[in-house]
Amino acid sequence: NAGVTQTPKFRILKIGQSMTLQCAQDMNHNYMYWYRQDPGMGLKLIYYSVGAGITDKGEVPNGYNVSRSTTEDFPLRLELAAPSQTSVYFCASSKGGQGGGYTFGSGTRLTVV
Amino acid sequence: AQSVTQPDIHITVSEGASLELRCNYSYGATPYLFWYVQSPGQGLQLLLKYFSGDTLVQGIKGFEAEFKRSQSSFNLRKPSVHWSDAAEYFCAVGTYNQGGKLIFGQGTELSVKP
């Protein structure tokens, strides 16, 4: 099982550029999440989805967009990249309910210069 | 609002010594509680979780945690630390009816002295 796969692992963007962080899971999980991790700040929720076609904002959604057209994929779009978006991004999935417990991808380290 | 506090940013213990990492949460209903570990450059791995029942839960790698409702705490323990336990540890609180979202603490970095 691949679990949760994130691509790319590393990326450098210039200010104002756009990009899509890819996330795919093969566990048939309905719930998927995007977090960003900054030093000393823990993980902050950007967006989440409880199923195909359903997405909702988390704690820090500004500057990002998501879509969920299939159960497997949950891409995160950055429009007009800013230095404040320099971070490590993690995608996670869950069965939801009392299944609890996320499965995390290995992360994407993004630097905006 | 839900929140999770890990009071210790960095802890150093000697190999073979016992370990306790503290976690306090704020949540109005019965929480679901988790501990995750993150090795450098890696994603997060689930150590253990508490949903209900026995307040002492066992996890992987010899870790355990105890849920104390009266203290709003869910501290992580290990009787004897190994050098490979050096990592960052995150406590998280979750809910059943809010899309399964988890709120994470700031993390505690564990260093192990030989």
CSV table of C-alpha atoms in Angstrom, one decimal:
chain,number,residue,atom,x,y,z
A,1,ASN,CA,0.0,0.0,0.0
A,2,ALA,CA,1.3,3.4,-0.9
A,3,GLY,CA,-0.8,5.2,1.7
A,4,VAL,CA,-0.8,9.0,1.2
A,5,THR,CA,1.5,10.2,-1.6
A,6,GLN,CA,2.5,13.9,-1.9
A,7,THR,CA,4.3,15.5,-4.8
A,8,PRO,CA,6.6,17.3,-5.2
A,9,LYS,CA,8.8,16.8,-2.1
A,10,PHE,CA,10.6,20.1,-2.6
A,11,ARG,CA,9.8,23.3,-4.6
A,12,ILE,CA,11.1,26.8,-4.8
A,13,LEU,CA,8.7,29.4,-6.1
A,14,LYS,CA,9.1,33.0,-6.9
A,15,ILE,CA,6.7,35.6,-5.5
A,16,GLY,CA,3.6,35.8,-7.5
A,17,GLN,CA,3.9,32.3,-9.1
A,18,SER,CA,1.3,29.7,-8.7
A,19,MET,CA,1.5,25.9,-8.2
A,20,THR,CA,-0.5,22.9,-7.2
A,21,LEU,CA,0.6,20.5,-4.5
A,22,GLN,CA,-0.6,17.0,-5.3
A,23,CYS,CA,-2.0,14.5,-2.8
A,24,ALA,CA,-3.4,11.1,-3.5
A,25,GLN,CA,-4.4,8.2,-1.2
A,26,ASP,CA,-5.2,4.6,-2.0
A,27,MET,CA,-7.0,3.6,1.2
A,28,ASN,CA,-10.5,4.7,0.1
A,29,HIS,CA,-10.6,7.2,3.0
A,30,ASN,CA,-13.4,9.7,2.7
A,31,TYR,CA,-11.7,12.4,4.8
A,32,MET,CA,-8.7,14.3,3.6
A,33,TYR,CA,-6.8,17.3,5.0
A,34,TRP,CA,-4.1,19.8,4.2
A,35,TYR,CA,-2.0,21.2,7.0
A,36,ARG,CA,1.0,23.5,7.0
A,37,GLN,CA,3.8,23.2,9.6
A,38,ASP,CA,5.9,26.1,10.7
A,39,PRO,CA,8.6,25.9,13.3
A,40,GLY,CA,7.3,26.1,16.9
A,41,MET,CA,3.7,26.4,15.6
A,42,GLY,CA,2.6,22.9,15.3
A,43,LEU,CA,0.3,22.1,12.4
A,44,LYS,CA,-2.4,24.4,11.2
A,45,LEU,CA,-5.4,23.2,9.1
A,46,ILE,CA,-5.7,24.8,5.7
A,47,TYR,CA,-8.6,23.0,4.1
A,48,TYR,CA,-10.4,19.7,4.6
A,49,SER,CA,-12.8,17.4,2.7
A,50,VAL,CA,-15.3,14.9,4.0
A,51,GLY,CA,-15.9,13.3,0.6
A,52,ALA,CA,-15.7,13.9,-3.1
A,53,GLY,CA,-17.2,17.2,-4.1
A,54,ILE,CA,-17.2,18.6,-0.5
A,55,THR,CA,-14.6,20.9,0.9
A,56,ASP,CA,-14.4,23.3,3.7
A,57,LYS,CA,-12.0,25.9,5.1
A,58,GLY,CA,-9.8,25.3,8.1
A,59,GLU,CA,-7.9,27.7,10.3
A,60,VAL,CA,-5.6,29.3,7.7
A,61,PRO,CA,-7.3,29.1,4.2
A,62,ASN,CA,-6.2,32.5,2.8
A,63,GLY,CA,-4.1,32.2,-0.3
A,64,TYR,CA,-5.1,28.6,-1.0
A,65,ASN,CA,-7.7,26.7,-2.8
A,66,VAL,CA,-8.7,23.0,-3.0
A,67,SER,CA,-10.9,20.7,-5.0
A,68,ARG,CA,-12.0,17.1,-4.5
A,69,SER,CA,-13.3,15.6,-7.7
A,70,THR,CA,-12.4,12.0,-6.7
A,71,THR,CA,-12.1,10.1,-3.4
A,72,GLU,CA,-8.4,9.5,-4.1
A,73,ASP,CA,-7.1,13.0,-4.9
A,74,PHE,CA,-7.1,16.3,-3.0
A,75,PRO,CA,-4.8,18.9,-4.6
A,76,LEU,CA,-3.9,22.2,-3.0
A,77,ARG,CA,-3.6,25.2,-5.2
A,78,LEU,CA,-1.4,28.2,-4.3
A,79,GLU,CA,-2.2,31.3,-6.2
A,80,LEU,CA,0.1,34.3,-6.2
A,81,ALA,CA,2.7,32.8,-3.9
A,82,ALA,CA,3.9,35.0,-1.0
A,83,PRO,CA,6.9,34.6,1.3
A,84,SER,CA,4.5,33.9,4.2
A,85,GLN,CA,3.6,30.6,2.4
A,86,THR,CA,7.1,29.3,2.9
A,87,SER,CA,6.3,26.2,4.9
A,88,VAL,CA,6.1,22.4,5.0
A,89,TYR,CA,2.8,21.1,3.8
A,90,PHE,CA,1.3,17.9,4.9
A,91,CYS,CA,-1.6,16.0,3.4
A,92,ALA,CA,-3.5,13.5,5.5
A,93,SER,CA,-6.4,11.1,5.2
A,94,SER,CA,-8.7,9.4,7.6
A,95,LYS,CA,-11.6,6.9,7.7
A,96,GLY,CA,-13.4,9.5,9.8
A,97,GLY,CA,-15.7,8.9,12.8
A,98,GLN,CA,-14.2,6.7,15.4
A,99,GLY,CA,-11.7,5.4,12.9
A,100,GLY,CA,-9.9,8.6,13.9
A,101,GLY,CA,-6.2,8.8,13.4
A,102,TYR,CA,-4.7,10.3,10.3
A,103,THR,CA,-2.4,8.8,7.8
A,104,PHE,CA,0.1,11.5,6.8
A,105,GLY,CA,2.0,12.0,3.6
A,106,SER,CA,5.7,12.7,3.8
A,107,GLY,CA,5.3,16.4,3.1
A,108,THR,CA,6.2,19.1,0.6
A,109,ARG,CA,8.8,21.7,1.6
A,110,LEU,CA,8.0,24.9,-0.2
A,111,THR,CA,10.1,28.0,-0.3
A,112,VAL,CA,8.9,31.3,-1.8
A,113,VAL,CA,11.6,33.7,-2.7
B,1,ALA,CA,-12.6,26.9,21.2
B,2,GLN,CA,-10.6,23.8,21.2
B,3,SER,CA,-7.0,24.1,21.9
B,4,VAL,CA,-4.0,21.9,22.8
B,5,THR,CA,-1.0,23.0,24.9
B,6,GLN,CA,2.3,21.2,25.1
B,7,PRO,CA,4.1,23.2,27.8
B,8,ASP,CA,7.6,21.8,27.0
B,9,ILE,CA,9.1,23.0,23.8
B,10,HIS,CA,12.3,20.9,24.2
B,11,ILE,CA,13.2,18.1,26.6
B,12,THR,CA,16.5,16.3,27.0
B,13,VAL,CA,16.7,12.9,28.7
B,14,SER,CA,19.4,10.4,29.1
B,15,GLU,CA,19.2,7.1,27.3
B,16,GLY,CA,17.5,4.5,29.6
B,17,ALA,CA,15.8,7.2,31.7
B,18,SER,CA,12.0,7.5,31.9
B,19,LEU,CA,10.1,10.0,29.9
B,20,GLU,CA,6.9,12.0,30.3
B,21,LEU,CA,5.7,14.5,27.8
B,22,ARG,CA,2.9,16.8,28.9
B,23,CYS,CA,-0.3,17.6,27.0
B,24,ASN,CA,-3.3,19.7,28.1
B,25,TYR,CA,-6.4,20.3,26.1
B,26,SER,CA,-9.4,22.5,26.1
B,27,TYR,CA,-12.6,21.1,24.7
B,28,GLY,CA,-16.2,21.3,25.8
B,29,ALA,CA,-17.2,17.7,25.0
B,30,THR,CA,-15.5,14.3,25.3
B,31,PRO,CA,-12.4,14.6,23.1
B,32,TYR,CA,-10.6,12.1,21.0
B,33,LEU,CA,-6.9,12.4,21.8
B,34,PHE,CA,-3.8,11.4,19.9
B,35,TRP,CA,-0.1,11.4,20.1
B,36,TYR,CA,2.0,11.6,16.9
B,37,VAL,CA,5.8,11.4,16.4
B,38,GLN,CA,7.8,13.1,13.6
B,39,SER,CA,11.3,12.1,12.8
B,40,PRO,CA,13.4,14.8,11.0
B,41,GLY,CA,12.3,15.3,7.4
B,42,GLN,CA,9.5,12.8,7.8
B,43,GLY,CA,5.7,12.9,8.1
B,44,LEU,CA,3.8,12.2,11.3
B,45,GLN,CA,3.3,8.7,12.6
B,46,LEU,CA,0.5,7.8,15.0
B,47,LEU,CA,1.8,6.5,18.3
B,48,LEU,CA,-1.5,6.0,20.1
B,49,LYS,CA,-5.1,7.2,20.4
B,50,TYR,CA,-7.8,7.5,23.0
B,51,PHE,CA,-11.5,7.4,22.2
B,52,SER,CA,-13.2,6.0,25.2
B,53,GLY,CA,-12.9,3.2,27.8
B,54,ASP,CA,-9.7,2.5,29.7
B,55,THR,CA,-7.9,5.8,30.4
B,56,LEU,CA,-4.5,4.2,30.1
B,57,VAL,CA,-3.7,3.4,26.4
B,58,GLN,CA,-0.8,1.6,25.0
B,59,GLY,CA,0.8,2.5,21.7
B,60,ILE,CA,3.6,1.5,19.5
B,61,LYS,CA,7.3,1.6,20.3
B,62,GLY,CA,6.6,1.1,24.1
B,63,PHE,CA,4.8,4.3,24.6
B,64,GLU,CA,1.7,4.8,26.7
B,65,ALA,CA,-0.6,7.7,27.6
B,66,GLU,CA,-3.1,8.4,30.4
B,67,PHE,CA,-6.2,10.4,29.9
B,68,LYS,CA,-7.2,12.4,33.0
B,69,ARG,CA,-10.4,14.2,32.5
B,70,SER,CA,-10.2,16.1,35.8
B,71,GLN,CA,-6.9,17.6,34.7
B,72,SER,CA,-7.7,17.9,31.0
B,73,SER,CA,-4.5,16.1,30.3
B,74,PHE,CA,-3.2,13.3,28.1
B,75,ASN,CA,0.5,12.8,29.0
B,76,LEU,CA,2.7,10.5,27.1
B,77,ARG,CA,5.1,8.2,28.9
B,78,LYS,CA,7.8,5.7,28.2
B,79,PRO,CA,9.7,3.8,31.0
B,80,SER,CA,13.1,3.6,29.3
B,81,VAL,CA,14.1,5.9,26.4
B,82,HIS,CA,16.2,4.7,23.5
B,83,TRP,CA,18.4,7.0,21.3
B,84,SER,CA,16.0,6.3,18.4
B,85,ASP,CA,13.2,8.0,20.2
B,86,ALA,CA,14.8,11.4,19.5
B,87,ALA,CA,12.1,13.2,17.5
B,88,GLU,CA,9.3,15.7,17.7
B,89,TYR,CA,6.1,14.7,19.4
B,90,PHE,CA,2.7,16.2,18.8
B,91,CYS,CA,-0.4,15.9,20.9
B,92,ALA,CA,-3.7,16.4,19.1
B,93,VAL,CA,-7.4,16.6,20.0
B,94,GLY,CA,-10.2,15.7,17.6
B,95,THR,CA,-13.9,15.5,17.3
B,96,TYR,CA,-16.3,13.1,15.7
B,97,ASN,CA,-18.8,15.6,14.3
B,98,GLN,CA,-16.6,18.3,12.8
B,99,GLY,CA,-15.2,16.5,9.8
B,100,GLY,CA,-12.7,14.6,12.0
B,101,LYS,CA,-10.5,17.7,12.2
B,102,LEU,CA,-7.5,17.5,14.5
B,103,ILE,CA,-6.1,20.4,16.5
B,104,PHE,CA,-2.4,20.0,17.2
B,105,GLY,CA,-0.2,21.3,19.9
B,106,GLN,CA,3.0,23.1,19.2
B,107,GLY,CA,5.1,20.0,19.6
B,108,THR,CA,7.8,18.9,22.0
B,109,GLU,CA,11.3,18.1,20.7
B,110,LEU,CA,12.9,15.3,22.5
B,111,SER,CA,16.7,14.9,22.6
B,112,VAL,CA,18.3,11.8,24.0
B,113,LYS,CA,21.8,11.9,25.6
B,114,PRO,CA,24.0,8.8,25.4
